Coordinates of C-alpha atoms in Angstrom, one line a residue:
X121 CA 28.8 -30.3 5.1
X122 CA 28.7 -28.1 1.7
X123 CA 26.3 -30.0 0.3
X124 CA 24.9 -31.6 3.4
X125 CA 21.9 -30.8 4.7
X126 CA 21.4 -31.7 8.6
X127 CA 18.1 -32.0 11.2
X128 CA 19.2 -29.4 13.6
X129 CA 19.1 -31.2 17.3
X130 CA 18.1 -28.2 20.4
X131 CA 20.5 -25.6 19.9
X132 CA 21.7 -25.4 16.4
X133 CA 21.0 -22.5 15.0
X134 CA 21.2 -23.6 11.2
X135 CA 23.7 -24.4 8.3
X136 CA 25.8 -23.0 6.5
X137 CA 28.2 -24.7 3.7
X138 CA 31.5 -23.7 6.7
X139 CA 29.2 -26.2 9.1
X140 CA 27.1 -25.8 11.9
X141 CA 26.0 -22.5 13.9
X142 CA 25.6 -23.3 17.9
X143 CA 23.0 -19.8 20.0
X144 CA 25.0 -18.3 22.1
X145 CA 24.4 -20.5 24.7
X146 CA 25.2 -23.5 24.1
X147 CA 28.1 -22.4 22.6
X148 CA 29.0 -22.2 26.1
X149 CA 27.4 -25.3 27.2
X150 CA 30.3 -27.0 24.7
X151 CA 33.4 -24.9 25.2
X152 CA 35.8 -27.1 24.5
X153 CA 36.2 -30.8 22.2
X154 CA 35.0 -32.5 24.8
X155 CA 31.8 -31.0 25.6
X156 CA 31.2 -32.0 22.2
X157 CA 31.8 -35.5 22.3
X158 CA 30.6 -35.9 25.6
X159 CA 27.2 -38.5 25.7
X160 CA 24.7 -36.4 26.4
X161 CA 25.5 -34.0 23.4
X162 CA 27.0 -36.1 21.0
X163 CA 26.9 -34.4 17.0
X164 CA 23.7 -35.6 14.7
X165 CA 24.0 -39.2 13.1
X166 CA 21.8 -38.8 10.1
X167 CA 21.3 -36.2 7.4
X168 CA 20.0 -36.3 4.2
X169 CA 21.8 -35.1 1.2
X170 CA 18.9 -31.5 0.2
X171 CA 21.4 -28.8 -1.0
X172 CA 22.2 -26.3 1.4
X173 CA 20.8 -23.1 1.9
X174 CA 23.0 -20.9 -0.4
X175 CA 22.3 -23.6 -3.2
X176 CA 18.0 -23.2 -2.8
X177 CA 18.5 -18.9 -4.0
X178 CA 15.3 -18.5 -1.9
X179 CA 14.3 -15.2 -0.4
X180 CA 15.4 -14.4 3.3
X181 CA 12.1 -13.9 4.9
X182 CA 11.5 -17.1 3.5
X183 CA 14.2 -19.3 3.4
X184 CA 14.6 -18.0 7.8
X185 CA 11.0 -20.0 7.8
X186 CA 11.5 -22.4 6.0
X187 CA 14.4 -24.0 8.5
X188 CA 13.6 -22.3 11.4
X189 CA 9.7 -23.1 11.6
X190 CA 9.5 -26.3 12.7
X191 CA 5.6 -27.8 11.5
X192 CA 3.9 -30.5 13.2
X193 CA 4.1 -34.0 11.8
X194 CA 0.5 -35.8 12.1
X195 CA -1.0 -39.4 11.2
X196 CA -3.9 -39.6 8.5
X197 CA -6.2 -39.4 11.7
X198 CA -4.4 -35.9 12.7
X199 CA -2.9 -38.0 15.5
X200 CA 0.9 -36.0 16.2
X201 CA 4.0 -38.3 15.1
X202 CA 6.8 -35.8 16.2
X203 CA 7.9 -32.2 13.6
X204 CA 9.8 -31.2 11.3
X205 CA 11.5 -28.5 9.5
X206 CA 9.1 -26.5 7.1
X207 CA 11.5 -27.3 4.6
X208 CA 11.6 -30.7 5.5
X209 CA 7.1 -31.1 4.8
X210 CA 7.1 -29.5 1.5
X211 CA 9.8 -31.6 -0.7
X212 CA 7.5 -33.7 -2.4
X213 CA 10.0 -36.2 -2.4
X214 CA 9.2 -36.7 1.5
X215 CA 5.1 -36.3 0.7
X216 CA 5.5 -39.1 -2.2
X217 CA 7.8 -40.5 0.4
X218 CA 4.7 -40.7 3.5
X219 CA 6.7 -38.7 5.7
X220 CA 5.5 -35.4 5.0
X221 CA 1.7 -34.2 6.4
X222 CA 1.4 -32.3 9.0
X223 CA -0.8 -29.9 10.2
X224 CA -2.6 -27.0 8.7
X225 CA -4.9 -24.2 8.6
X226 CA -6.8 -22.1 6.5
X227 CA -8.6 -18.9 8.2
X228 CA -11.9 -17.2 5.6
X229 CA -11.8 -13.9 7.3
X230 CA -15.6 -11.9 6.1
X231 CA -16.4 -8.4 7.2
X232 CA -19.2 -7.7 8.6
X233 CA -21.2 -6.8 5.4
X234 CA -20.8 -10.8 4.7
X235 CA -17.7 -9.6 2.5
X236 CA -14.1 -12.1 2.3
X237 CA -10.9 -11.1 2.4
X238 CA -8.1 -12.7 0.0
X239 CA -5.6 -12.5 -0.8
X240 CA -2.7 -13.2 -3.6
X241 CA 0.1 -15.5 -2.3
X242 CA 3.5 -12.8 -2.3
X243 CA 5.7 -13.8 -5.2
X244 CA 8.8 -14.6 -3.3
X245 CA 6.7 -17.3 -1.6
X246 CA 8.0 -20.9 -2.1
X247 CA 5.1 -23.0 -2.7
X248 CA 2.5 -21.1 -5.0
X249 CA 3.7 -18.0 -5.4
X250 CA 1.5 -15.0 -6.6
X251 CA -1.7 -17.2 -6.4
X252 CA -5.0 -16.3 -5.0
X253 CA -6.1 -17.9 -1.7
X254 CA -8.3 -18.2 1.1
X255 CA -7.1 -14.9 4.0
X256 CA -4.9 -17.1 6.0
X257 CA -2.9 -20.0 5.1
X258 CA -0.6 -21.6 7.4
X259 CA 0.9 -24.2 9.9
X260 CA 0.5 -24.1 13.5
X261 CA 4.2 -24.3 15.3
X262 CA 5.6 -27.3 17.0
X263 CA 5.4 -24.3 20.2
X264 CA 3.5 -25.8 23.6
X265 CA 0.9 -23.0 22.8
X266 CA 0.5 -24.3 19.2
X267 CA -0.3 -27.5 20.6
X268 CA -3.0 -27.3 22.1
X269 CA -5.8 -29.6 21.5
X270 CA -8.6 -28.5 24.1
X271 CA -11.5 -26.3 21.7
X272 CA -8.1 -26.1 18.9
X273 CA -6.7 -23.8 20.7
X274 CA -3.3 -24.4 19.4
X275 CA -4.5 -23.5 16.1
X276 CA -6.9 -20.3 17.2
X277 CA -3.4 -19.2 18.0
X278 CA -2.0 -19.6 15.2
X279 CA -4.2 -19.0 13.7
X280 CA -4.0 -15.0 15.3
X281 CA 0.3 -14.7 15.3
X282 CA 0.3 -15.2 11.5
X283 CA -3.2 -13.0 11.2
X284 CA -0.9 -10.6 12.1
X285 CA 2.5 -11.9 10.8
X286 CA 1.1 -12.2 7.2
X287 CA -1.3 -8.9 7.1
X288 CA -0.6 -7.5 9.9
X289 CA -4.1 -8.1 12.0
X290 CA -3.1 -7.4 15.9
X291 CA -4.5 -10.1 18.0
X292 CA -7.4 -7.4 19.5
X293 CA -8.7 -7.0 16.1
X294 CA -8.7 -11.6 15.5
X295 CA -9.2 -12.8 18.7
X296 CA -8.7 -16.2 19.7
X297 CA -11.6 -17.3 21.0
X298 CA -13.6 -16.0 17.9
X299 CA -12.8 -18.2 15.7
X300 CA -14.8 -20.7 14.6
X301 CA -13.8 -24.9 13.6
X302 CA -16.1 -25.7 10.7
X303 CA -14.0 -28.8 9.9
X304 CA -10.5 -30.6 8.6
X305 CA -9.6 -31.4 5.1
X306 CA -7.0 -33.9 4.1
X307 CA -5.7 -32.9 0.5
X308 CA -2.0 -33.3 -1.3
X309 CA -1.4 -30.9 -4.4
X310 CA 2.9 -30.3 -6.1
X311 CA 3.5 -27.0 -6.5
X312 CA 5.9 -27.9 -9.0
X313 CA 8.5 -30.9 -9.6
X314 CA 10.4 -30.7 -5.6
X315 CA 7.9 -29.3 -3.6
X316 CA 3.9 -29.6 -2.5
X317 CA 2.0 -29.4 -0.1
X318 CA 0.4 -32.2 2.0
X319 CA -1.6 -31.6 4.5
X320 CA -4.6 -32.0 7.1
X321 CA -6.4 -28.5 7.3
X322 CA -7.6 -27.2 9.4
X323 CA -11.1 -24.2 8.2
X324 CA -11.4 -21.4 10.1
X325 CA -14.1 -18.4 9.8
X326 CA -13.5 -15.2 11.2
X327 CA -16.2 -12.6 11.0
X328 CA -15.0 -8.3 12.3
X329 CA -14.4 -6.3 10.8
X330 CA -10.3 -5.4 11.2
X331 CA -7.6 -3.3 10.1
X332 CA -5.1 -4.2 7.6
X333 CA -1.4 -3.7 6.8
X334 CA -0.2 -6.4 4.5
X335 CA 3.0 -7.9 5.0
X336 CA 4.6 -7.3 1.8
X337 CA 6.9 -10.2 1.7
X338 CA 4.3 -12.2 2.5
X339 CA 1.1 -11.3 0.3
X340 CA 1.8 -9.8 -2.7
X341 CA -2.3 -8.1 -2.5
X342 CA -5.9 -8.1 -1.2
X343 CA -9.3 -8.3 -1.8
X344 CA -13.0 -8.1 -0.5
X345 CA -15.1 -10.4 -2.5
X346 CA -18.7 -11.1 -2.3
X347 CA -20.0 -14.5 -3.0
X348 CA -20.7 -12.6 -7.0
X349 CA -17.0 -11.7 -6.8
X350 CA -16.0 -15.3 -6.0
X351 CA -17.4 -16.4 -8.6
X352 CA -15.5 -13.7 -11.7
X353 CA -12.5 -15.0 -10.6
X354 CA -13.4 -18.7 -10.3
X355 CA -14.2 -18.0 -13.8
X356 CA -11.2 -16.0 -14.9
X357 CA -9.1 -18.8 -12.8
X358 CA -11.0 -21.7 -15.2
X359 CA -10.2 -19.9 -18.4
X360 CA -6.8 -19.0 -18.3
X361 CA -7.7 -15.4 -18.2
X362 CA -5.9 -12.3 -16.9
X363 CA -2.8 -15.4 -15.2
X364 CA -5.4 -15.8 -12.2
X365 CA -4.5 -18.7 -9.6
X366 CA -6.0 -20.3 -7.2
X367 CA -3.9 -21.6 -4.2
X368 CA -4.9 -26.5 -4.2
X369 CA -6.7 -25.8 -0.9
X370 CA -9.0 -23.0 -1.7
X371 CA -9.8 -24.7 -5.0
X372 CA -10.9 -27.8 -2.9
X373 CA -12.6 -26.1 0.0
X374 CA -14.2 -23.5 -2.9
X375 CA -15.7 -26.5 -4.7
X376 CA -16.5 -28.6 -1.9
X377 CA -17.9 -26.2 0.9
X378 CA -18.1 -22.8 0.6
X379 CA -21.2 -21.3 -0.9
X380 CA -23.0 -23.2 1.5
X381 CA -21.3 -22.3 4.8
X382 CA -21.4 -18.8 3.6
X383 CA -24.6 -18.5 3.2
X384 CA -25.6 -20.4 6.6
X385 CA -22.6 -17.2 7.9
X386 CA -24.8 -14.9 6.3
X387 CA -28.6 -16.7 8.3
X388 CA -26.8 -17.2 11.2
X389 CA -27.3 -21.0 10.9
X390 CA -23.2 -21.5 10.3
X391 CA -23.5 -23.4 13.5
X392 CA -25.2 -26.2 11.7
X393 CA -22.6 -27.2 9.4
X394 CA -19.9 -27.7 12.2
X395 CA -18.6 -31.1 12.1
X396 CA -14.9 -31.6 13.8
X397 CA -15.1 -34.9 14.3
X398 CA -15.2 -36.1 10.4
X399 CA -11.7 -35.9 8.6
X400 CA -12.5 -34.6 5.0
X401 CA -9.8 -36.8 2.5
X402 CA -10.3 -34.3 -0.9
X403 CA -8.8 -34.6 -4.4

């Protein structure tokens, strides 16, 4: 097992260089070789050579998220086709093979002065570390509460969960019924030679005055910006000044939608641009 990573079946908590570790519940159920070898609990047959967890030298939190969290695999029309680990979904070899398109969301949180909250991603992030991006970017997970399609509730539930995880924004400050889903984009972007993104990304606006307690394991910095301040950040990123870098999905949204949507938010006409029927394919 030292050079093999296997897609885990239910009950397998993780894999190390020494073998498979099972949750306590499944240790009891699989006690004895006869139970483990039974038809119902046969071992995993298909593995992919991807290296062990230890060989990745990841931050412990990011390692746990990459292997424990299961993203929702979709086709280019956003139909659910399966699920896989964040690890597998962000490997460029899987992205290039067309096996990693997954559902995501990007939250744009404004205060009541219509300033946009940005975050700088932690340096321990596996993909796109230390880049500035929109308020919160992550994935609905393959769990019942985040698969609900009606009114995009599953995506909004995931956004509420991740705002707490990353920024300490409690659910009462970010009610799921206050998110406005404006549209969906499909994009692909390499992070480095090994990692990247291939996402069908839901774009969510939220206007709330919130209390922020950033998690340093997820977020390196935060700031509110008005439109002029964001334009200056864009200028610095384009000029390579002060080491400013932007996430590719944030830049796509900025270049294609954000300032127009921001104007409409200020003019209370945001509903005019809602389009959840079209999937915008951006590059």
